[in-house]
Amino acid sequence: MCEECGCNIVGEVRIDGRHGPHEHDHPHPHPHPHGDLHEDNRRTVPVHQAILAKNDRLAERNRGNFKAKGLLVLNVPSSPGSGKTAFIERTITDLGDRLRACVIAGDLETDNDAQRLRARGIPTVQITTGNVCHLEAEMVSRAMERIPLDGLDVLVIENVGNLVCPASYDLGEDLRVVLLSVTEGEDKPLKYPIMFRTAQAVVVNKIDIAEAVGFDRDAALRNIRRVAPKATILEVSARTGQGMAHWYAYLEEHCRAERPDNPR
Amino acid sequence: MHEVGLMKNTLAMALKRAAEEGAHRIHRLTMRIGPLSGVVPEALEFAFDVLTRGTIAEGATLEVEQVPIICYCSQCRGDFQPTDLFCECPRCRHVSGEVRGGRELELASLEVS
């Protein structure tokens, strides 16, 4: 799928839970060209630099810019097909007279999501990442240049559909809202604990078809709490609107917190 | 994960640091990686071998120091090391929401000449 993420690379492979014999021992039997020339001079230089330092710095800068505008920013990651676009579309449409919102949508290819949202009158910037499997703070910062942020209440960043890579990249958001749809299985949070652990809110979507797909609600909620004990859990159907009122209350409460000078 | 991109960043960092040191060769890169960083060390190593070709780090050893997850249990008021990615306290089974270590992803040191 993605050359950037090396999905075709054999990673930490475990078969039936067991590690292979390969445990970080990598001899390099080939000769090192002119290595011996400087042999006497070998020394260890401390570096201690975070690999994602640049992204984290840019994310903090984004956060500062958002904060200055009194804007609540959501980062919405999920698996492909769990209903991110429908969820965002419904939220902004329903709250249209109360909150002014815009969207940054990330996808590997196509601007279908942006077109769909724009057709609803929702200002949207599409980031097409090519082969990159996640959004980065720098992409968001560039997309922001295309949106007049003044007068907005909420910016929703629809991340690339992927529960792995986006977990590592802070975009400068206030809240990470991870979606899980009932068709994906109850154990998804256990399979992707790193992503779910970073969520402030977990939205269980498509609850209108839960029964038809044999969704075990109790197991799902238990699994979410196991990996994200502090996250707020919201159960909704973006299609029928069921449960969305709780989500709107949650969202508006955070918007008010972002703008204490502007009570609504 | 996106190990190729991460390794590009790491290597750029290493080459810059080596240049500042006036080094001609990088023999070893040591990284510190926690399980909660989400990075797969084997995928990093693969990317490392490919990306170092033609640089002063070609043929160098990539050493990965695994950093354990450390959680704080608010019930027991103490730290513990979970054995998996679910931060459940082995003493009281409380699930900890406070992770104090294990997210590390850093270039720790270089051996140069």
PDB file of C-alpha atoms in Angstrom, chain A residues 15 31 42 61 65 76 141 160 166 186 222 253:
ATOM      1  CA  ILE A  15       3.590 -16.441  14.561  1.00  0.00           C
ATOM      2  CA  PRO A  31      34.395  -5.024   4.413  1.00  0.00           C
ATOM      3  CA  ARG A  42      36.907   6.447  16.819  1.00  0.00           C
ATOM      4  CA  ARG A  61       3.486  26.216  16.355  1.00  0.00           C
ATOM      5  CA  ASN A  65      -1.757  29.707  15.992  1.00  0.00           C
ATOM      6  CA  VAL A  76      -9.934  12.469  13.512  1.00  0.00           C
ATOM      7  CA  SER A 141       0.381  24.235   8.482  1.00  0.00           C
ATOM      8  CA  VAL A 160      -5.710   9.412   6.405  1.00  0.00           C
ATOM      9  CA  PRO A 166      -1.117   8.796  12.333  1.00  0.00           C
ATOM     10  CA  GLU A 186     -14.826  -5.388  19.101  1.00  0.00           C
ATOM     11  CA  ARG A 222     -14.381  -2.979  27.837  1.00  0.00           C
ATOM     12  CA  GLU A 253     -18.402  22.108  25.882  1.00  0.00           C
TER      13      GLU A 253
END
